[in-house]
mmCIF file of C-alpha atoms and ligand atoms in Angstrom:
data_model
loop_
_atom_site.group_PDB
_atom_site.id
_atom_site.type_symbol
_atom_site.label_atom_id
_atom_site.label_comp_id
_atom_site.label_asym_id
_atom_site.label_seq_id
_atom_site.Cartn_x
_atom_site.Cartn_y
_atom_site.Cartn_z
ATOM 1 C CA UNK A 1 -19.424 14.944 -21.077
ATOM 2 C CA UNK A 2 -18.482 14.888 -17.396
ATOM 3 C CA UNK A 3 -16.383 17.754 -16.081
ATOM 4 C CA UNK A 4 -12.970 16.907 -14.663
ATOM 5 C CA UNK A 5 -13.073 16.583 -10.879
ATOM 6 C CA UNK A 6 -12.456 19.536 -8.607
ATOM 7 C CA UNK A 7 -9.371 19.565 -6.400
ATOM 8 C CA UNK A 8 -9.596 18.435 -2.806
ATOM 9 C CA UNK A 9 -7.025 19.873 -0.427
ATOM 10 C CA UNK A 10 -6.074 17.293 2.166
ATOM 11 C CA UNK A 11 -5.297 18.404 5.717
ATOM 12 C CA UNK A 12 -1.605 18.425 6.579
ATOM 13 C CA UNK A 13 -0.690 16.810 9.899
ATOM 14 C CA UNK A 14 2.690 17.720 11.385
ATOM 15 C CA UNK A 15 4.223 14.603 12.929
ATOM 16 C CA UNK A 16 7.589 16.200 13.702
ATOM 17 C CA UNK A 17 9.063 15.271 17.105
ATOM 18 C CA UNK A 18 8.938 18.948 18.258
ATOM 19 C CA UNK A 19 5.267 19.182 17.444
ATOM 20 C CA UNK A 20 4.481 15.962 19.283
ATOM 21 C CA UNK A 21 6.507 16.923 22.341
ATOM 22 C CA UNK A 22 4.261 19.860 23.081
ATOM 23 C CA UNK A 23 1.113 18.621 24.848
ATOM 24 C CA UNK A 24 -1.238 21.081 23.145
ATOM 25 C CA UNK A 25 -0.010 20.488 19.624
ATOM 26 C CA UNK A 26 0.126 16.728 20.284
ATOM 27 C CA UNK A 27 -3.547 16.617 21.171
ATOM 28 C CA UNK A 28 -4.298 18.752 18.104
ATOM 29 C CA UNK A 29 -2.444 16.237 15.921
ATOM 30 C CA UNK A 30 -4.434 13.388 17.426
ATOM 31 C CA UNK A 31 -7.709 15.204 16.829
ATOM 32 C CA UNK A 32 -6.692 16.015 13.254
ATOM 33 C CA UNK A 33 -5.919 12.348 12.559
ATOM 34 C CA UNK A 34 -9.247 11.252 14.018
ATOM 35 C CA UNK A 35 -11.135 13.836 11.957
ATOM 36 C CA UNK A 36 -9.331 12.993 8.718
ATOM 37 C CA UNK A 37 -9.699 9.254 9.183
ATOM 38 C CA UNK A 38 -13.392 9.587 10.074
ATOM 39 C CA UNK A 39 -14.332 11.952 7.242
ATOM 40 C CA UNK A 40 -12.204 11.916 4.101
ATOM 41 C CA UNK A 41 -10.107 8.844 4.939
ATOM 42 C CA UNK A 42 -7.096 10.678 3.512
ATOM 43 C CA UNK A 43 -4.672 13.301 4.863
ATOM 44 C CA UNK A 44 -1.132 14.472 4.341
ATOM 45 C CA UNK A 45 1.690 14.212 6.836
ATOM 46 C CA UNK A 46 4.923 16.136 7.190
ATOM 47 C CA UNK A 47 7.758 16.349 9.684
ATOM 48 C CA UNK A 48 9.391 12.955 9.084
ATOM 49 C CA UNK A 49 13.035 13.426 10.008
ATOM 50 C CA UNK A 50 15.498 12.119 7.436
ATOM 51 C CA UNK A 51 12.912 11.833 4.664
ATOM 52 C CA UNK A 52 14.254 12.985 1.294
ATOM 53 C CA UNK A 53 11.766 12.876 -1.581
ATOM 54 C CA UNK A 54 14.248 14.300 -4.114
ATOM 55 C CA UNK A 55 16.642 11.434 -3.428
ATOM 56 C CA UNK A 56 13.793 8.928 -3.620
ATOM 57 C CA UNK A 57 12.642 10.237 -6.995
ATOM 58 C CA UNK A 58 16.179 10.217 -8.371
ATOM 59 C CA UNK A 59 16.679 6.549 -7.432
ATOM 60 C CA UNK A 60 13.167 5.531 -8.480
ATOM 61 C CA UNK A 61 13.873 6.926 -11.951
ATOM 62 C CA UNK A 62 17.245 5.177 -11.946
ATOM 63 C CA UNK A 63 15.531 1.833 -11.388
ATOM 64 C CA UNK A 64 12.854 2.314 -14.035
ATOM 65 C CA UNK A 65 14.920 4.119 -16.667
ATOM 66 C CA UNK A 66 18.486 2.866 -16.267
ATOM 67 C CA UNK A 67 18.064 -0.820 -15.502
ATOM 68 C CA UNK A 68 17.141 -2.839 -18.603
ATOM 69 C CA UNK A 69 13.689 -4.412 -18.426
ATOM 70 C CA UNK A 70 15.139 -7.851 -19.191
ATOM 71 C CA UNK A 71 17.448 -7.694 -16.144
ATOM 72 C CA UNK A 72 14.568 -6.669 -13.925
ATOM 73 C CA UNK A 73 12.393 -9.549 -15.108
ATOM 74 C CA UNK A 74 15.200 -12.102 -15.182
ATOM 75 C CA UNK A 75 16.601 -11.312 -11.772
ATOM 76 C CA UNK A 76 13.640 -10.190 -9.751
ATOM 77 C CA UNK A 77 10.491 -10.783 -11.771
ATOM 78 C CA UNK A 78 7.871 -12.652 -9.801
ATOM 79 C CA UNK A 79 6.901 -16.154 -10.898
ATOM 80 C CA UNK A 80 3.904 -14.808 -12.815
ATOM 81 C CA UNK A 81 6.346 -13.046 -15.181
ATOM 82 C CA UNK A 82 9.356 -15.325 -14.933
ATOM 83 C CA UNK A 83 8.606 -19.019 -14.291
ATOM 84 C CA UNK A 84 12.273 -19.602 -13.374
ATOM 85 C CA UNK A 85 11.914 -17.516 -10.234
ATOM 86 C CA UNK A 86 10.241 -18.982 -7.186
ATOM 87 C CA UNK A 87 8.994 -15.818 -5.475
ATOM 88 C CA UNK A 88 5.399 -14.826 -6.088
ATOM 89 C CA UNK A 89 4.917 -11.735 -3.902
ATOM 90 C CA UNK A 90 8.226 -9.899 -3.550
ATOM 91 C CA UNK A 91 9.977 -8.616 -6.627
ATOM 92 C CA UNK A 92 9.316 -6.933 -9.943
ATOM 93 C CA UNK A 93 6.166 -6.883 -12.030
ATOM 94 C CA UNK A 94 6.069 -5.436 -15.565
ATOM 95 C CA UNK A 95 3.232 -3.643 -17.342
ATOM 96 C CA UNK A 96 0.587 -6.087 -18.496
ATOM 97 C CA UNK A 97 -0.811 -5.078 -21.881
ATOM 98 C CA UNK A 98 -4.553 -4.717 -22.180
ATOM 99 C CA UNK A 99 -5.276 -4.475 -18.444
ATOM 100 C CA UNK A 100 -7.207 -1.659 -16.774
ATOM 101 C CA UNK A 101 -4.044 -0.947 -14.777
ATOM 102 C CA UNK A 102 -0.975 0.305 -16.545
ATOM 103 C CA UNK A 103 1.980 0.263 -14.186
ATOM 104 C CA UNK A 104 5.181 -1.546 -13.370
ATOM 105 C CA UNK A 105 6.615 -1.836 -9.910
ATOM 106 C CA UNK A 106 9.027 -3.350 -7.462
ATOM 107 C CA UNK A 107 7.674 -4.875 -4.257
ATOM 108 C CA UNK A 108 10.291 -4.534 -1.559
ATOM 109 C CA UNK A 109 9.690 -6.688 1.499
ATOM 110 C CA UNK A 110 11.839 -7.263 4.537
ATOM 111 C CA UNK A 111 15.446 -8.354 4.271
ATOM 112 C CA UNK A 112 15.381 -10.847 7.108
ATOM 113 C CA UNK A 113 15.789 -14.582 6.968
ATOM 114 C CA UNK A 114 12.411 -16.244 6.857
ATOM 115 C CA UNK A 115 11.566 -17.851 10.204
ATOM 116 C CA UNK A 116 11.210 -21.658 9.996
ATOM 117 C CA UNK A 117 7.512 -21.689 10.944
ATOM 118 C CA UNK A 118 6.657 -19.372 8.046
ATOM 119 C CA UNK A 119 8.639 -21.113 5.316
ATOM 120 C CA UNK A 120 6.515 -22.040 2.311
ATOM 121 C CA UNK A 121 3.885 -19.326 2.727
ATOM 122 C CA UNK A 122 3.970 -17.420 -0.574
ATOM 123 C CA UNK A 123 3.634 -14.008 1.022
ATOM 124 C CA UNK A 124 6.636 -14.508 3.280
ATOM 125 C CA UNK A 125 9.561 -14.310 0.893
ATOM 126 C CA UNK A 126 13.001 -12.830 0.750
ATOM 127 C CA UNK A 127 13.051 -9.926 -1.643
ATOM 128 C CA UNK A 128 15.179 -10.749 -4.696
ATOM 129 C CA UNK A 129 17.988 -8.246 -5.309
ATOM 130 C CA UNK A 130 19.431 -7.100 -8.599
ATOM 131 C CA UNK A 131 23.110 -7.762 -9.255
ATOM 132 C CA UNK A 132 24.690 -6.138 -12.278
ATOM 133 C CA UNK A 133 28.471 -6.019 -12.184
ATOM 134 C CA UNK A 134 28.820 -2.705 -13.993
ATOM 135 C CA UNK A 135 26.237 -1.017 -11.788
ATOM 136 C CA UNK A 136 27.186 -2.397 -8.386
ATOM 137 C CA UNK A 137 27.764 0.973 -6.705
ATOM 138 C CA UNK A 138 24.594 2.530 -8.044
ATOM 139 C CA UNK A 139 22.516 -0.483 -7.052
ATOM 140 C CA UNK A 140 23.978 -0.393 -3.530
ATOM 141 C CA UNK A 141 22.911 3.221 -3.236
ATOM 142 C CA UNK A 142 19.503 2.479 -4.761
ATOM 143 C CA UNK A 143 18.788 -0.224 -2.165
ATOM 144 C CA UNK A 144 20.178 1.878 0.663
ATOM 145 C CA UNK A 145 17.879 4.802 -0.164
ATOM 146 C CA UNK A 146 14.850 2.531 -0.665
ATOM 147 C CA UNK A 147 15.365 0.594 2.557
ATOM 148 C CA UNK A 148 16.144 3.715 4.616
ATOM 149 C CA UNK A 149 12.832 5.183 3.483
ATOM 150 C CA UNK A 150 11.005 1.887 3.916
ATOM 151 C CA UNK A 151 12.190 1.941 7.509
ATOM 152 C CA UNK A 152 11.086 5.568 7.965
ATOM 153 C CA UNK A 153 7.633 4.670 6.633
ATOM 154 C CA UNK A 154 7.413 1.711 8.997
ATOM 155 C CA UNK A 155 8.305 3.930 11.966
ATOM 156 C CA UNK A 156 5.865 6.628 10.878
ATOM 157 C CA UNK A 157 3.015 4.143 10.498
ATOM 158 C CA UNK A 158 3.842 2.722 13.959
ATOM 159 C CA UNK A 159 3.686 6.286 15.266
ATOM 160 C CA UNK A 160 0.256 6.926 13.707
ATOM 161 C CA UNK A 161 -1.092 3.703 15.236
ATOM 162 C CA UNK A 162 0.340 4.620 18.647
ATOM 163 C CA UNK A 163 -1.358 8.040 18.427
ATOM 164 C CA UNK A 164 -4.655 6.277 17.696
ATOM 165 C CA UNK A 165 -4.098 4.043 20.722
ATOM 166 C CA UNK A 166 -3.469 7.170 22.787
ATOM 167 C CA UNK A 167 -6.652 8.742 21.406
ATOM 168 C CA UNK A 168 -8.522 5.677 22.599
ATOM 169 C CA UNK A 169 -7.087 5.997 26.106
ATOM 170 C CA UNK A 170 -4.881 2.918 25.697
ATOM 171 C CA UNK A 171 -1.175 2.395 26.078
ATOM 172 C CA UNK A 172 0.698 3.569 22.932
ATOM 173 C CA UNK A 173 1.840 -0.038 22.463
ATOM 174 C CA UNK A 174 -1.772 -1.256 22.008
ATOM 175 C CA UNK A 175 -1.203 -2.267 18.341
ATOM 176 C CA UNK A 176 2.458 -3.149 18.716
ATOM 177 C CA UNK A 177 2.183 -6.942 18.706
ATOM 178 C CA UNK A 178 0.077 -6.849 15.529
ATOM 179 C CA UNK A 179 2.888 -5.264 13.560
ATOM 180 C CA UNK A 180 5.991 -6.754 15.149
ATOM 181 C CA UNK A 181 5.827 -10.467 14.258
ATOM 182 C CA UNK A 182 7.303 -10.711 10.761
ATOM 183 C CA UNK A 183 5.087 -7.945 9.308
ATOM 184 C CA UNK A 184 4.337 -8.002 5.583
ATOM 185 C CA UNK A 185 4.884 -4.281 4.920
ATOM 186 C CA UNK A 186 5.601 -3.495 1.279
ATOM 187 C CA UNK A 187 7.494 -0.495 -0.082
ATOM 188 C CA UNK A 188 6.547 -0.252 -3.746
ATOM 189 C CA UNK A 189 8.276 2.105 -6.215
ATOM 190 C CA UNK A 190 5.890 2.438 -9.168
ATOM 191 C CA UNK A 191 6.066 3.779 -12.691
ATOM 192 C CA UNK A 192 2.866 4.544 -14.588
ATOM 193 C CA UNK A 193 4.059 4.967 -18.159
ATOM 194 C CA UNK A 194 2.048 7.295 -20.374
ATOM 195 C CA UNK A 195 -0.613 5.083 -21.980
ATOM 196 C CA UNK A 196 -0.265 4.818 -25.746
ATOM 197 C CA UNK A 197 -1.320 1.347 -26.874
ATOM 198 C CA UNK A 198 -3.347 -1.697 -25.820
ATOM 199 C CA UNK A 199 -5.730 0.528 -23.895
ATOM 200 C CA UNK A 200 -8.875 -1.431 -23.081
ATOM 201 C CA UNK A 201 -12.249 0.308 -23.497
ATOM 202 C CA UNK A 202 -12.909 0.003 -19.777
ATOM 203 C CA UNK A 203 -9.917 2.223 -19.026
ATOM 204 C CA UNK A 204 -11.615 5.248 -20.646
ATOM 205 C CA UNK A 205 -13.679 7.479 -18.371
ATOM 206 C CA UNK A 206 -16.820 9.107 -19.799
ATOM 207 C CA UNK A 207 -14.918 12.421 -20.091
ATOM 208 C CA UNK A 208 -12.269 10.799 -22.284
ATOM 209 C CA UNK A 209 -9.531 10.654 -19.684
ATOM 210 C CA UNK A 210 -7.749 7.335 -19.227
ATOM 211 C CA UNK A 211 -7.190 5.285 -16.081
ATOM 212 C CA UNK A 212 -3.759 4.140 -14.984
ATOM 213 C CA UNK A 213 -5.197 2.282 -12.005
ATOM 214 C CA UNK A 214 -8.910 1.632 -11.581
ATOM 215 C CA UNK A 215 -10.965 2.490 -8.506
ATOM 216 C CA UNK A 216 -10.044 0.427 -5.475
ATOM 217 C CA UNK A 217 -9.751 0.436 -1.716
ATOM 218 C CA UNK A 218 -6.435 -0.476 -0.190
ATOM 219 C CA UNK A 219 -6.331 -3.875 1.443
ATOM 220 C CA UNK A 220 -4.679 -3.497 4.769
ATOM 221 C CA UNK A 221 -4.321 -0.915 7.482
ATOM 222 C CA UNK A 222 -2.407 2.224 6.494
ATOM 223 C CA UNK A 223 -0.956 3.319 3.166
ATOM 224 C CA UNK A 224 1.744 6.005 3.231
ATOM 225 C CA UNK A 225 2.032 7.308 -0.299
ATOM 226 C CA UNK A 226 4.688 9.457 -1.945
ATOM 227 C CA UNK A 227 3.301 11.086 -5.103
ATOM 228 C CA UNK A 228 6.229 13.474 -5.665
ATOM 229 C CA UNK A 229 5.120 16.450 -7.787
ATOM 230 C CA UNK A 230 2.670 14.450 -9.892
ATOM 231 C CA UNK A 231 -1.075 14.926 -10.163
ATOM 232 C CA UNK A 232 -3.230 11.935 -11.174
ATOM 233 C CA UNK A 233 -4.532 10.635 -7.832
ATOM 234 C CA UNK A 234 -8.298 10.937 -7.421
ATOM 235 C CA UNK A 235 -10.430 10.014 -4.425
ATOM 236 C CA UNK A 236 -14.157 9.441 -4.078
ATOM 237 C CA UNK A 237 -15.841 11.223 -1.180
ATOM 238 C CA UNK A 238 -19.614 10.881 -0.716
ATOM 239 C CA UNK A 239 -19.876 9.490 -4.238
ATOM 240 C CA UNK A 240 -18.047 12.424 -5.856
ATOM 241 C CA UNK A 241 -14.591 12.187 -7.434
ATOM 242 C CA UNK A 242 -11.956 14.760 -6.439
ATOM 243 C CA UNK A 243 -8.430 15.269 -7.731
ATOM 244 C CA UNK A 244 -5.638 15.318 -5.149
ATOM 245 C CA UNK A 245 -3.125 17.964 -6.212
ATOM 246 C CA UNK A 246 0.530 17.153 -5.554
ATOM 247 C CA UNK A 247 1.761 18.230 -2.096
ATOM 248 C CA UNK A 248 2.773 21.884 -1.870
ATOM 249 C CA UNK A 249 6.060 21.118 -0.136
ATOM 250 C CA UNK A 250 8.542 18.284 -0.692
ATOM 251 C CA UNK A 251 8.785 15.494 1.886
ATOM 252 C CA UNK A 252 5.037 15.544 2.457
ATOM 253 C CA UNK A 253 3.268 12.211 2.206
ATOM 254 C CA UNK A 254 -0.327 11.210 1.601
ATOM 255 C CA UNK A 255 -1.848 8.798 4.130
ATOM 256 C CA UNK A 256 -4.962 6.717 3.576
ATOM 257 C CA UNK A 257 -6.622 3.766 5.220
ATOM 258 C CA UNK A 258 -7.187 0.198 4.081
ATOM 259 C CA UNK A 259 -10.276 -1.933 4.578
ATOM 260 C CA UNK A 260 -9.083 -3.439 7.856
ATOM 261 C CA UNK A 261 -9.172 -0.054 9.574
ATOM 262 C CA UNK A 262 -12.835 0.336 8.650
ATOM 263 C CA UNK A 263 -13.539 -3.148 9.975
ATOM 264 C CA UNK A 264 -11.605 -2.538 13.192
ATOM 265 C CA UNK A 265 -13.347 0.764 13.853
ATOM 266 C CA UNK A 266 -16.874 -0.554 13.180
ATOM 267 C CA UNK A 267 -17.088 1.750 10.174
ATOM 268 C CA UNK A 268 -15.845 4.945 11.809
ATOM 269 C CA UNK A 269 -12.592 5.179 9.852
ATOM 270 C CA UNK A 270 -12.970 5.390 6.095
ATOM 271 C CA UNK A 271 -11.121 3.277 3.558
ATOM 272 C CA UNK A 272 -11.740 5.703 0.726
ATOM 273 C CA UNK A 273 -12.012 4.539 -2.878
ATOM 274 C CA UNK A 274 -9.330 6.037 -5.129
ATOM 275 C CA UNK A 275 -7.851 5.700 -8.614
ATOM 276 C CA UNK A 276 -4.980 6.975 -10.725
ATOM 277 C CA UNK A 277 -5.441 8.844 -14.011
ATOM 278 C CA UNK A 278 -3.007 8.809 -16.927
ATOM 279 C CA UNK A 279 -1.323 12.229 -16.890
ATOM 280 C CA UNK A 280 0.057 12.093 -20.431
ATOM 281 C CA UNK A 281 3.631 11.595 -19.213
ATOM 282 C CA UNK A 282 5.375 9.020 -17.053
ATOM 283 C CA UNK A 283 4.262 9.223 -13.446
ATOM 284 C CA UNK A 284 6.107 7.841 -10.428
ATOM 285 C CA UNK A 285 4.849 7.147 -6.941
ATOM 286 C CA UNK A 286 5.784 4.986 -3.968
ATOM 287 C CA UNK A 287 3.101 3.543 -1.739
ATOM 288 C CA UNK A 288 4.102 1.882 1.532
ATOM 289 C CA UNK A 289 1.523 -0.667 2.623
ATOM 290 C CA UNK A 290 1.626 -1.125 6.388
ATOM 291 C CA UNK A 291 0.463 -4.630 7.089
ATOM 292 C CA UNK A 292 0.805 -7.169 9.877
ATOM 293 C CA UNK A 293 2.222 -10.689 9.797
ATOM 294 C CA UNK A 294 0.543 -13.620 8.008
ATOM 295 C CA UNK A 295 -0.719 -15.177 11.188
ATOM 296 C CA UNK A 296 -1.618 -11.967 12.988
ATOM 297 C CA UNK A 297 -5.209 -12.110 14.142
ATOM 298 C CA UNK A 298 -7.047 -9.277 12.402
ATOM 299 C CA UNK A 299 -10.291 -9.971 14.154
ATOM 300 C CA UNK A 300 -9.594 -7.196 16.644
ATOM 301 C CA UNK A 301 -11.139 -3.822 17.349
ATOM 302 C CA UNK A 302 -9.935 -0.282 17.927
ATOM 303 C CA UNK A 303 -9.881 0.854 21.547
ATOM 304 C CA UNK A 304 -13.492 1.010 22.743
ATOM 305 C CA UNK A 305 -13.476 4.777 23.052
ATOM 306 C CA UNK A 306 -12.868 5.172 19.314
ATOM 307 C CA UNK A 307 -15.807 3.037 18.201
ATOM 308 C CA UNK A 308 -19.006 4.743 17.029
ATOM 309 C CA UNK A 309 -21.445 5.105 19.930
ATOM 310 C CA UNK A 310 -23.678 2.083 20.200
ATOM 311 C CA UNK A 311 -21.315 -0.289 18.449
ATOM 312 C CA UNK A 312 -19.085 -1.056 21.432
ATOM 313 C CA UNK A 313 -21.079 -4.203 22.219
ATOM 314 C CA UNK A 314 -19.221 -6.036 19.445
ATOM 315 C CA UNK A 315 -16.120 -5.618 21.595
ATOM 316 C CA UNK A 316 -14.241 -7.692 22.455
ATOM 317 C CA UNK A 317 -15.093 -9.818 19.478
ATOM 318 C CA UNK A 318 -15.958 -13.415 20.151
ATOM 319 C CA UNK A 319 -15.393 -14.484 16.586
ATOM 320 C CA UNK A 320 -12.601 -16.952 15.908
ATOM 321 C CA UNK A 321 -9.163 -15.513 15.125
ATOM 322 C CA UNK A 322 -8.704 -14.559 11.490
ATOM 323 C CA UNK A 323 -5.116 -14.627 10.208
ATOM 324 C CA UNK A 324 -4.237 -11.646 8.018
ATOM 325 C CA UNK A 325 -3.059 -13.903 5.167
ATOM 326 C CA UNK A 326 -6.561 -15.402 4.925
ATOM 327 C CA UNK A 327 -7.869 -11.963 3.997
ATOM 328 C CA UNK A 328 -4.953 -11.019 1.779
ATOM 329 C CA UNK A 329 -4.699 -14.239 -0.230
ATOM 330 C CA UNK A 330 -8.410 -14.048 -0.890
ATOM 331 C CA UNK A 331 -8.227 -10.470 -2.093
ATOM 332 C CA UNK A 332 -4.934 -10.150 -3.986
ATOM 333 C CA UNK A 333 -6.030 -12.064 -7.131
ATOM 334 C CA UNK A 334 -8.272 -9.137 -8.150
ATOM 335 C CA UNK A 335 -5.123 -7.194 -9.023
ATOM 336 C CA UNK A 336 -3.434 -7.940 -12.361
ATOM 337 C CA UNK A 337 0.043 -8.295 -10.873
ATOM 338 C CA UNK A 338 -1.180 -10.925 -8.401
ATOM 339 C CA UNK A 339 -3.806 -12.710 -10.488
ATOM 340 C CA UNK A 340 -1.989 -16.048 -10.274
ATOM 341 C CA UNK A 341 -0.659 -15.729 -6.737
ATOM 342 C CA UNK A 342 -2.775 -18.622 -5.463
ATOM 343 C CA UNK A 343 -2.001 -20.989 -8.346
ATOM 344 C CA UNK A 344 0.915 -22.775 -6.748
ATOM 345 C CA UNK A 345 -0.023 -22.833 -3.098
ATOM 346 C CA UNK A 346 0.838 -25.996 -1.179
ATOM 347 C CA UNK A 347 -2.201 -27.871 0.182
ATOM 348 C CA UNK A 348 -1.516 -26.921 3.770
ATOM 349 C CA UNK A 349 -1.450 -23.220 2.868
ATOM 350 C CA UNK A 350 -4.739 -23.503 0.969
ATOM 351 C CA UNK A 351 -6.311 -25.269 3.913
ATOM 352 C CA UNK A 352 -4.973 -22.868 6.475
ATOM 353 C CA UNK A 353 -5.676 -19.570 4.721
ATOM 354 C CA UNK A 354 -8.143 -20.031 1.892
ATOM 355 C CA UNK A 355 -10.689 -22.117 3.752
ATOM 356 C CA UNK A 356 -11.751 -19.315 6.098
ATOM 357 C CA UNK A 357 -15.471 -18.930 5.793
ATOM 358 C CA UNK A 358 -15.464 -16.121 8.337
ATOM 359 C CA UNK A 359 -14.224 -13.724 5.640
ATOM 360 C CA UNK A 360 -17.065 -11.423 4.780
ATOM 361 C CA UNK A 361 -15.479 -10.375 1.504
ATOM 362 C CA UNK A 362 -13.733 -7.213 0.512
ATOM 363 C CA UNK A 363 -15.157 -4.083 -1.021
ATOM 364 C CA UNK A 364 -14.656 -5.292 -4.593
ATOM 365 C CA UNK A 365 -16.527 -8.514 -3.868
ATOM 366 C CA UNK A 366 -19.373 -6.687 -2.238
ATOM 367 C CA UNK A 367 -19.788 -4.083 -4.965
ATOM 368 C CA UNK A 368 -19.086 -6.402 -7.899
ATOM 369 C CA UNK A 369 -16.772 -3.799 -9.417
ATOM 370 C CA UNK A 370 -14.071 -5.182 -11.658
ATOM 371 C CA UNK A 371 -10.440 -4.487 -10.948
ATOM 372 C CA UNK A 372 -7.987 -5.356 -13.694
ATOM 373 C CA UNK A 373 -10.666 -7.394 -15.390
ATOM 374 C CA UNK A 374 -11.451 -9.924 -12.692
ATOM 375 C CA UNK A 375 -13.815 -10.209 -9.808
ATOM 376 C CA UNK A 376 -12.933 -11.805 -6.539
ATOM 377 C CA UNK A 377 -14.833 -14.955 -5.748
ATOM 378 C CA UNK A 378 -14.793 -16.354 -2.267
HETATM 379 O O1 AKG B 401 0.135 6.058 -7.300
HETATM 380 C C1 AKG B 401 -0.723 6.556 -6.582
HETATM 381 O O2 AKG B 401 -0.822 7.772 -6.426
HETATM 382 C C2 AKG B 401 -1.718 5.671 -5.871
HETATM 383 C C3 AKG B 401 -1.310 4.243 -5.767
HETATM 384 C C4 AKG B 401 -2.356 3.365 -5.155
HETATM 385 O O3 AKG B 401 -3.470 3.728 -4.945
HETATM 386 C C5 AKG B 401 -1.988 1.999 -4.761
HETATM 387 O O4 AKG B 401 -0.916 1.525 -5.174
HETATM 388 O O5 AKG B 401 -2.773 1.368 -4.035
HETATM 389 FE FE1 FE2 B 402 -4.387 2.414 -3.475
#
């Protein structure tokens, strides 16, 4: 029987304004980010003004425990779970029995009106909002807290990218245009209920522990993850699994990288494989996926100075532009909650985003590992 993984203590990076104002500590922060992103691919951050994890947990539990499941599915369930709703990306997804993953969640996108040129693309949707007469005040507060924190995560991710630009000797705004044109960021309150039934064989690890989410790499650029006081997150470094203990202090967040950051840095920055283990009680977390707009060209590189020596010649890339949605729509179906996301795409969307032969495939395609029971075929 395998032993349970050892703990890995992730570096804590202080992104508070005071710390960044001081030139010496600012350059230490930048170096810490570069080291963490190049080695473990994970770190922790603290110092986000206005962040309140206790409030977030309170309102996350309110959503999962106090709102009846049927209201969640009826009013904001995605089309895969409620054929009467038209949204397929933004909204609520329930637990799917028998899958490797066992979680339910709410995908909160932006609140803005959809610009005319992006209408009809399934990823660009207004987030559906719950309306329950008897709970109006509580729901207002729920959305206020969620969107305040979504905004804080957006700003913090912008800040991390601007520090990377600075590290590469570029203007802090180097990445700005990538993330300013209708970005697809998702703030995703999650509940992993304790697993009790319909547990597929594949969800058992050799040591008898049970998966709540199988091994995967995140898809985009940065993930800012709130794990509250819960254990359960494990990461794979140099082929060995480690457990990430919950942060020592509240308001600390885990940061990890998605596949695009590895691609953009010619392999220097690590998109580390991770998974979530069933902890024998309900677990809550909130990842924020920092992602650009559908049509943002992701065929770009990090500032030259950040690329591994000898790989700079691939810069600037001469490959044709690759819209972010071409990558995302090709990858999302490996996850249970998005397995049918491409089923209803209009022809023009299929042509525009799914026909991109320049996609080299994501990690799951390359390694043939199953996620939620399906492999990605491109
Ligand atoms: O819940 C967690 O701790 C991790 C979540 C995660 O890896 C994801 O949603 O991509
Ligand atoms: Fe993840």
